[in-house]
Amino acid sequence: MACQNQHTIKFDKLELHKITKDQFKSLGTLSGTPIPIDATFNPSHIYHFNGRIFLVDIDHTAGMLRIYDDSILVSERIPQGAGPHELPDIWNIQQITPDSFMFYSLYGRKIIPYNYPKDTLYSGIKINLLAFDNPIVFGTTLWVTSGNPEPGCKSSRFSQCDLSGNYITQFGELPVLDTTLSPEAYGEAFMVKHDYDPNSQSVVLGYVYTDFLEIYQMNGEVATRLFGPDYFTPVLRPRHYATNASSYRMVVRPVIDETRYATKDLKIAKHKIFWLYDGRFIFQRGKTRSELDDNCTDLYLMDLQGSPWYHLKLDPPLFTFAIAEDSNILYGLSSVNDIGLFKYVLPEL
């Protein structure tokens, strides 16, 4: 039984389509081939743009971004810092055109335009919201997940901003939480992984603490909501932390043997959703955090309407991945031993 100060997120006001594991046709196990990378470079993010692999290590101060042509290191870019050609961190990268990108700095709370051929950063766009997760450049606006424009406002799935970072409106229904949290803590409870597909103009959200997926269209309407395959809602414990002598900040924390990981990563590619799914407890009694594996073996594929297609097992398991649209290759990062880069040949789908 959950303790009195543990709270469960409910979904009773949302229309959900349940999915099961047996709806996905098993295609067996994919074995990855290791690609050597410098042992001093420990990437946490991976992307595939313009036929090349982009790896990000925000702790590598000399250059947080490394670009590979398969196994060949092409360039190292974006030093860590506060200078005109530096960034404090790179938390997300979105490609706008073949030559232009948007970098998101979590520390700076900005998106920064970047010219790829010129290796040039431009003036950043400050996002003027109280609490948010990752921004998405969507047409002529920004969609910001878990956004709240001011204290006390009703939380929504998205806040929409103009390209100057100023709040326009909110949309998208969130699940119901049976307790009162600050906007920051509420956003943390509903943390998501996301990807954007410019071809179908769709945004796919995978929730971190529940096996819940949403597919949104550019007009802000939900195409579908999926729940499963294990049907768990997040159990989180609110806590107050002192930020200084007179101020406290509410956060939420996972509960041992109760809170589970769902979405580890997801990508839209080849007109499909690739969903790296976990389903295990984040913390287990009697085990230290270092004894628990952050990597996932289960990769589920579905179409952009949310219809289940295929299930693949990954060996070794991964914590994040990218799809090469032009070569039917999946590149992924694994931390089974040290951080390693692996290449998987996808079956013809």
mmCIF file of N, CA and C in Angstrom, residues 15-109:
data_model
loop_
_atom_site.group_PDB
_atom_site.id
_atom_site.type_symbol
_atom_site.label_atom_id
_atom_site.label_comp_id
_atom_site.label_asym_id
_atom_site.label_seq_id
_atom_site.Cartn_x
_atom_site.Cartn_y
_atom_site.Cartn_z
ATOM 1 N N GLU A 15 -9.595 10.253 -22.858
ATOM 2 C CA GLU A 15 -9.973 9.099 -23.671
ATOM 3 C C GLU A 15 -8.714 8.366 -24.104
ATOM 4 N N LEU A 16 -8.554 7.128 -23.654
ATOM 5 C CA LEU A 16 -7.344 6.358 -23.910
ATOM 6 C C LEU A 16 -7.654 5.136 -24.756
ATOM 7 N N HIS A 17 -6.721 4.794 -25.625
ATOM 8 C CA HIS A 17 -6.793 3.548 -26.380
ATOM 9 C C HIS A 17 -5.736 2.614 -25.811
ATOM 10 N N LYS A 18 -6.166 1.506 -25.242
ATOM 11 C CA LYS A 18 -5.228 0.589 -24.608
ATOM 12 C C LYS A 18 -4.514 -0.257 -25.664
ATOM 13 N N ILE A 19 -3.204 -0.446 -25.429
ATOM 14 C CA ILE A 19 -2.418 -1.312 -26.296
ATOM 15 C C ILE A 19 -1.834 -2.440 -25.454
ATOM 16 N N THR A 20 -1.613 -3.579 -26.082
ATOM 17 C CA THR A 20 -1.054 -4.745 -25.402
ATOM 18 C C THR A 20 0.197 -5.207 -26.143
ATOM 19 N N LYS A 21 1.045 -5.953 -25.447
ATOM 20 C CA LYS A 21 2.288 -6.427 -26.060
ATOM 21 C C LYS A 21 2.026 -7.383 -27.209
ATOM 22 N N ASP A 22 0.972 -8.183 -27.113
ATOM 23 C CA ASP A 22 0.734 -9.167 -28.172
ATOM 24 C C ASP A 22 0.166 -8.545 -29.452
ATOM 25 N N GLN A 23 -0.126 -7.227 -29.431
ATOM 26 C CA GLN A 23 -0.521 -6.546 -30.663
ATOM 27 C C GLN A 23 0.678 -6.239 -31.558
ATOM 28 N N PHE A 24 1.885 -6.327 -31.014
ATOM 29 C CA PHE A 24 3.100 -6.034 -31.763
ATOM 30 C C PHE A 24 3.716 -7.346 -32.260
ATOM 31 N N LYS A 25 3.923 -7.455 -33.546
ATOM 32 C CA LYS A 25 4.539 -8.655 -34.112
ATOM 33 C C LYS A 25 6.023 -8.689 -33.758
ATOM 34 N N SER A 26 6.484 -9.780 -33.162
ATOM 35 C CA SER A 26 7.887 -9.899 -32.773
ATOM 36 C C SER A 26 8.766 -10.147 -33.996
ATOM 37 N N LEU A 27 9.835 -9.359 -34.103
ATOM 38 C CA LEU A 27 10.806 -9.531 -35.183
ATOM 39 C C LEU A 27 12.145 -10.037 -34.658
ATOM 40 N N GLY A 28 12.161 -10.516 -33.413
ATOM 41 C CA GLY A 28 13.378 -11.100 -32.869
ATOM 42 C C GLY A 28 14.338 -10.070 -32.307
ATOM 43 N N THR A 29 15.621 -10.425 -32.281
ATOM 44 C CA THR A 29 16.660 -9.608 -31.653
ATOM 45 C C THR A 29 17.560 -8.971 -32.699
ATOM 46 N N LEU A 30 17.845 -7.680 -32.517
ATOM 47 C CA LEU A 30 18.835 -6.976 -33.326
ATOM 48 C C LEU A 30 20.142 -6.919 -32.552
ATOM 49 N N SER A 31 21.223 -7.343 -33.176
ATOM 50 C CA SER A 31 22.542 -7.290 -32.543
ATOM 51 C C SER A 31 23.295 -6.071 -33.055
ATOM 52 N N GLY A 32 23.824 -5.284 -32.122
ATOM 53 C CA GLY A 32 24.527 -4.071 -32.482
ATOM 54 C C GLY A 32 26.010 -4.298 -32.710
ATOM 55 N N THR A 33 26.570 -3.526 -33.636
ATOM 56 C CA THR A 33 28.010 -3.531 -33.903
ATOM 57 C C THR A 33 28.622 -2.303 -33.248
ATOM 58 N N PRO A 34 29.662 -2.471 -32.409
ATOM 59 C CA PRO A 34 30.242 -1.301 -31.743
ATOM 60 C C PRO A 34 30.974 -0.387 -32.718
ATOM 61 N N ILE A 35 30.853 0.917 -32.485
ATOM 62 C CA ILE A 35 31.604 1.939 -33.215
ATOM 63 C C ILE A 35 32.532 2.615 -32.212
ATOM 64 N N PRO A 36 33.835 2.569 -32.417
ATOM 65 C CA PRO A 36 34.761 3.140 -31.428
ATOM 66 C C PRO A 36 34.585 4.655 -31.293
ATOM 67 N N ILE A 37 34.553 5.132 -30.059
ATOM 68 C CA ILE A 37 34.589 6.566 -29.780
ATOM 69 C C ILE A 37 35.616 6.815 -28.682
ATOM 70 N N ASP A 38 36.085 8.045 -28.600
ATOM 71 C CA ASP A 38 37.084 8.435 -27.607
ATOM 72 C C ASP A 38 36.565 8.151 -26.203
ATOM 73 N N ALA A 39 37.365 7.472 -25.392
ATOM 74 C CA ALA A 39 36.940 7.104 -24.035
ATOM 75 C C ALA A 39 36.733 8.314 -23.143
ATOM 76 N N THR A 40 37.311 9.469 -23.507
ATOM 77 C CA THR A 40 37.129 10.680 -22.696
ATOM 78 C C THR A 40 35.835 11.410 -23.047
ATOM 79 N N PHE A 41 35.154 10.968 -24.091
ATOM 80 C CA PHE A 41 33.908 11.600 -24.532
ATOM 81 C C PHE A 41 32.754 10.681 -24.154
ATOM 82 N N ASN A 42 31.874 11.150 -23.262
ATOM 83 C CA ASN A 42 30.781 10.333 -22.724
ATOM 84 C C ASN A 42 29.432 10.939 -23.104
ATOM 85 N N PRO A 43 28.951 10.670 -24.293
ATOM 86 C CA PRO A 43 27.725 11.324 -24.768
ATOM 87 C C PRO A 43 26.478 10.848 -24.038
ATOM 88 N N SER A 44 25.542 11.780 -23.885
ATOM 89 C CA SER A 44 24.236 11.474 -23.296
ATOM 90 C C SER A 44 23.109 11.628 -24.310
ATOM 91 N N HIS A 45 23.389 12.265 -25.447
ATOM 92 C CA HIS A 45 22.380 12.489 -26.481
ATOM 93 C C HIS A 45 22.957 12.087 -27.835
ATOM 94 N N ILE A 46 22.094 11.569 -28.703
ATOM 95 C CA ILE A 46 22.506 11.180 -30.051
ATOM 96 C C ILE A 46 21.435 11.609 -31.049
ATOM 97 N N TYR A 47 21.893 12.085 -32.215
ATOM 98 C CA TYR A 47 20.998 12.494 -33.299
ATOM 99 C C TYR A 47 21.611 12.026 -34.613
ATOM 100 N N HIS A 48 20.806 12.016 -35.655
ATOM 101 C CA HIS A 48 21.324 11.712 -36.993
ATOM 102 C C HIS A 48 20.763 12.739 -37.966
ATOM 103 N N PHE A 49 21.650 13.594 -38.473
ATOM 104 C CA PHE A 49 21.265 14.651 -39.405
ATOM 105 C C PHE A 49 22.223 14.636 -40.596
ATOM 106 N N ASN A 50 21.702 14.920 -41.770
ATOM 107 C CA ASN A 50 22.536 15.090 -42.966
ATOM 108 C C ASN A 50 23.477 13.913 -43.195
ATOM 109 N N GLY A 51 23.016 12.704 -42.869
ATOM 110 C CA GLY A 51 23.836 11.520 -43.089
ATOM 111 C C GLY A 51 24.946 11.326 -42.082
ATOM 112 N N ARG A 52 24.918 12.080 -40.976
ATOM 113 C CA ARG A 52 25.983 11.986 -39.977
ATOM 114 C C ARG A 52 25.413 11.847 -38.567
ATOM 115 N N ILE A 53 26.250 11.292 -37.682
ATOM 116 C CA ILE A 53 25.875 11.090 -36.286
ATOM 117 C C ILE A 53 26.312 12.310 -35.481
ATOM 118 N N PHE A 54 25.398 12.865 -34.700
ATOM 119 C CA PHE A 54 25.693 13.973 -33.795
ATOM 120 C C PHE A 54 25.648 13.424 -32.363
ATOM 121 N N LEU A 55 26.759 13.519 -31.647
ATOM 122 C CA LEU A 55 26.828 13.085 -30.255
ATOM 123 C C LEU A 55 27.066 14.290 -29.362
ATOM 124 N N VAL A 56 26.380 14.330 -28.215
ATOM 125 C CA VAL A 56 26.496 15.458 -27.287
ATOM 126 C C VAL A 56 26.954 14.957 -25.926
ATOM 127 N N ASP A 57 28.036 15.550 -25.432
ATOM 128 C CA ASP A 57 28.521 15.332 -24.067
ATOM 129 C C ASP A 57 28.631 16.704 -23.421
ATOM 130 N N ILE A 58 27.670 17.052 -22.553
ATOM 131 C CA ILE A 58 27.638 18.408 -21.998
ATOM 132 C C ILE A 58 28.749 18.647 -20.987
ATOM 133 N N ASP A 59 29.471 17.603 -20.599
ATOM 134 C CA ASP A 59 30.590 17.764 -19.671
ATOM 135 C C ASP A 59 31.932 17.867 -20.385
ATOM 136 N N HIS A 60 31.930 17.771 -21.702
ATOM 137 C CA HIS A 60 33.174 17.856 -22.469
ATOM 138 C C HIS A 60 33.376 19.310 -22.870
ATOM 139 N N THR A 61 34.117 20.040 -22.065
ATOM 140 C CA THR A 61 34.173 21.500 -22.196
ATOM 141 C C THR A 61 34.823 21.966 -23.496
ATOM 142 N N ALA A 62 35.767 21.192 -24.033
ATOM 143 C CA ALA A 62 36.462 21.634 -25.244
ATOM 144 C C ALA A 62 35.537 21.657 -26.455
ATOM 145 N N GLY A 63 34.543 20.794 -26.460
ATOM 146 C CA GLY A 63 33.574 20.737 -27.549
ATOM 147 C C GLY A 63 32.484 19.751 -27.190
ATOM 148 N N MET A 64 31.276 20.250 -26.908
ATOM 149 C CA MET A 64 30.197 19.373 -26.443
ATOM 150 C C MET A 64 29.580 18.544 -27.564
ATOM 151 N N LEU A 65 29.764 18.982 -28.808
ATOM 152 C CA LEU A 65 29.167 18.306 -29.957
ATOM 153 C C LEU A 65 30.257 17.680 -30.817
ATOM 154 N N ARG A 66 30.130 16.372 -31.052
ATOM 155 C CA ARG A 66 31.014 15.681 -31.988
ATOM 156 C C ARG A 66 30.176 15.090 -33.114
ATOM 157 N N ILE A 67 30.700 15.229 -34.336
ATOM 158 C CA ILE A 67 29.991 14.783 -35.525
ATOM 159 C C ILE A 67 30.806 13.681 -36.196
ATOM 160 N N TYR A 68 30.132 12.551 -36.442
ATOM 161 C CA TYR A 68 30.781 11.379 -37.022
ATOM 162 C C TYR A 68 30.152 11.037 -38.365
ATOM 163 N N ASP A 69 30.998 10.615 -39.300
ATOM 164 C CA ASP A 69 30.549 9.969 -40.525
ATOM 165 C C ASP A 69 30.739 8.478 -40.302
ATOM 166 N N ASP A 70 29.698 7.828 -39.798
ATOM 167 C CA ASP A 70 29.757 6.460 -39.303
ATOM 168 C C ASP A 70 30.835 6.372 -38.219
ATOM 169 N N SER A 71 31.969 5.743 -38.470
ATOM 170 C CA SER A 71 32.983 5.584 -37.418
ATOM 171 C C SER A 71 34.077 6.639 -37.470
ATOM 172 N N ILE A 72 33.993 7.573 -38.411
ATOM 173 C CA ILE A 72 35.051 8.578 -38.591
ATOM 174 C C ILE A 72 34.623 9.893 -37.951
ATOM 175 N N LEU A 73 35.440 10.409 -37.030
ATOM 176 C CA LEU A 73 35.169 11.708 -36.413
ATOM 177 C C LEU A 73 35.432 12.812 -37.429
ATOM 178 N N VAL A 74 34.392 13.605 -37.719
ATOM 179 C CA VAL A 74 34.491 14.665 -38.717
ATOM 180 C C VAL A 74 34.870 15.989 -38.075
ATOM 181 N N SER A 75 34.209 16.335 -36.960
ATOM 182 C CA SER A 75 34.506 17.617 -36.314
ATOM 183 C C SER A 75 34.032 17.611 -34.875
ATOM 184 N N GLU A 76 34.605 18.516 -34.096
ATOM 185 C CA GLU A 76 34.199 18.758 -32.709
ATOM 186 C C GLU A 76 33.828 20.229 -32.598
ATOM 187 N N ARG A 77 32.643 20.523 -32.042
ATOM 188 C CA ARG A 77 32.121 21.887 -32.068
ATOM 189 C C ARG A 77 31.490 22.268 -30.729
ATOM 190 N N ILE A 78 31.214 23.537 -30.587
ATOM 191 C CA ILE A 78 30.470 24.146 -29.480
ATOM 192 C C ILE A 78 31.151 23.903 -28.127
ATOM 193 N N PRO A 79 32.177 24.690 -27.813
ATOM 194 C CA PRO A 79 32.779 24.609 -26.476
ATOM 195 C C PRO A 79 31.774 25.020 -25.401
ATOM 196 N N GLN A 80 31.984 24.501 -24.205
ATOM 197 C CA GLN A 80 31.133 24.875 -23.073
ATOM 198 C C GLN A 80 31.630 26.183 -22.482
ATOM 199 N N GLY A 81 30.702 27.127 -22.263
ATOM 200 C CA GLY A 81 31.089 28.404 -21.690
ATOM 201 C C GLY A 81 30.043 29.463 -21.950
ATOM 202 N N ALA A 82 30.409 30.713 -21.665
ATOM 203 C CA ALA A 82 29.481 31.837 -21.805
ATOM 204 C C ALA A 82 29.924 32.818 -22.877
ATOM 205 N N GLY A 83 30.894 32.436 -23.688
ATOM 206 C CA GLY A 83 31.391 33.314 -24.729
ATOM 207 C C GLY A 83 30.486 33.355 -25.942
ATOM 208 N N PRO A 84 30.829 34.187 -26.948
ATOM 209 C CA PRO A 84 29.970 34.364 -28.125
ATOM 210 C C PRO A 84 29.838 33.110 -28.987
ATOM 211 N N HIS A 85 30.798 32.209 -28.938
ATOM 212 C CA HIS A 85 30.735 30.985 -29.735
ATOM 213 C C HIS A 85 30.616 29.755 -28.841
ATOM 214 N N GLU A 86 30.085 29.952 -27.629
ATOM 215 C CA GLU A 86 29.982 28.875 -26.647
ATOM 216 C C GLU A 86 28.544 28.767 -26.133
ATOM 217 N N LEU A 87 28.235 27.629 -25.515
ATOM 218 C CA LEU A 87 26.950 27.420 -24.855
ATOM 219 C C LEU A 87 27.185 26.790 -23.488
ATOM 220 N N PRO A 88 26.307 27.064 -22.509
ATOM 221 C CA PRO A 88 26.466 26.414 -21.200
ATOM 222 C C PRO A 88 26.155 24.927 -21.248
ATOM 223 N N ASP A 89 25.276 24.524 -22.167
ATOM 224 C CA ASP A 89 24.910 23.120 -22.325
ATOM 225 C C ASP A 89 24.147 22.973 -23.635
ATOM 226 N N ILE A 90 23.981 21.741 -24.084
ATOM 227 C CA ILE A 90 23.110 21.425 -25.221
ATOM 228 C C ILE A 90 22.179 20.326 -24.744
ATOM 229 N N TRP A 91 20.918 20.662 -24.538
ATOM 230 C CA TRP A 91 19.967 19.697 -23.998
ATOM 231 C C TRP A 91 19.131 19.032 -25.088
ATOM 232 N N ASN A 92 18.970 19.735 -26.207
ATOM 233 C CA ASN A 92 18.219 19.154 -27.322
ATOM 234 C C ASN A 92 18.630 19.860 -28.604
ATOM 235 N N ILE A 93 18.543 19.126 -29.722
ATOM 236 C CA ILE A 93 18.830 19.689 -31.035
ATOM 237 C C ILE A 93 17.663 19.363 -31.952
ATOM 238 N N GLN A 94 17.179 20.374 -32.669
ATOM 239 C CA GLN A 94 16.133 20.177 -33.670
ATOM 240 C C GLN A 94 16.619 20.728 -34.999
ATOM 241 N N GLN A 95 16.505 19.921 -36.042
ATOM 242 C CA GLN A 95 16.880 20.380 -37.373
ATOM 243 C C GLN A 95 15.707 21.116 -38.009
ATOM 244 N N ILE A 96 15.967 22.326 -38.528
ATOM 245 C CA ILE A 96 14.933 23.131 -39.173
ATOM 246 C C ILE A 96 15.023 22.979 -40.694
ATOM 247 N N THR A 97 16.223 23.148 -41.248
ATOM 248 C CA THR A 97 16.525 22.893 -42.659
ATOM 249 C C THR A 97 17.836 22.110 -42.690
ATOM 250 N N PRO A 98 18.278 21.625 -43.862
ATOM 251 C CA PRO A 98 19.559 20.910 -43.887
ATOM 252 C C PRO A 98 20.723 21.710 -43.312
ATOM 253 N N ASP A 99 20.664 23.040 -43.400
ATOM 254 C CA ASP A 99 21.776 23.869 -42.930
ATOM 255 C C ASP A 99 21.528 24.545 -41.591
ATOM 256 N N SER A 100 20.295 24.530 -41.093
ATOM 257 C CA SER A 100 19.989 25.290 -39.876
ATOM 258 C C SER A 100 19.390 24.391 -38.799
ATOM 259 N N PHE A 101 19.802 24.677 -37.557
ATOM 260 C CA PHE A 101 19.368 23.897 -36.403
ATOM 261 C C PHE A 101 18.952 24.845 -35.288
ATOM 262 N N MET A 102 18.215 24.307 -34.326
ATOM 263 C CA MET A 102 17.933 25.001 -33.081
ATOM 264 C C MET A 102 18.500 24.173 -31.936
ATOM 265 N N PHE A 103 19.407 24.775 -31.160
ATOM 266 C CA PHE A 103 19.918 24.148 -29.951
ATOM 267 C C PHE A 103 19.104 24.667 -28.770
ATOM 268 N N TYR A 104 18.787 23.780 -27.850
ATOM 269 C CA TYR A 104 18.096 24.185 -26.628
ATOM 270 C C TYR A 104 19.051 24.070 -25.461
ATOM 271 N N SER A 105 19.240 25.178 -24.736
ATOM 272 C CA SER A 105 20.063 25.211 -23.528
ATOM 273 C C SER A 105 19.147 25.194 -22.316
ATOM 274 N N LEU A 106 19.209 24.109 -21.551
ATOM 275 C CA LEU A 106 18.384 24.005 -20.347
ATOM 276 C C LEU A 106 18.820 25.031 -19.312
ATOM 277 N N TYR A 107 20.126 25.173 -19.134
ATOM 278 C CA TYR A 107 20.642 26.121 -18.146
ATOM 279 C C TYR A 107 20.290 27.557 -18.534
ATOM 280 N N GLY A 108 20.433 27.881 -19.802
ATOM 281 C CA GLY A 108 20.147 29.242 -20.246
ATOM 282 C C GLY A 108 18.680 29.506 -20.511
ATOM 283 N N ARG A 109 17.841 28.423 -20.535
ATOM 284 C CA ARG A 109 16.411 28.536 -20.851
ATOM 285 C C ARG A 109 16.207 29.279 -22.172
#
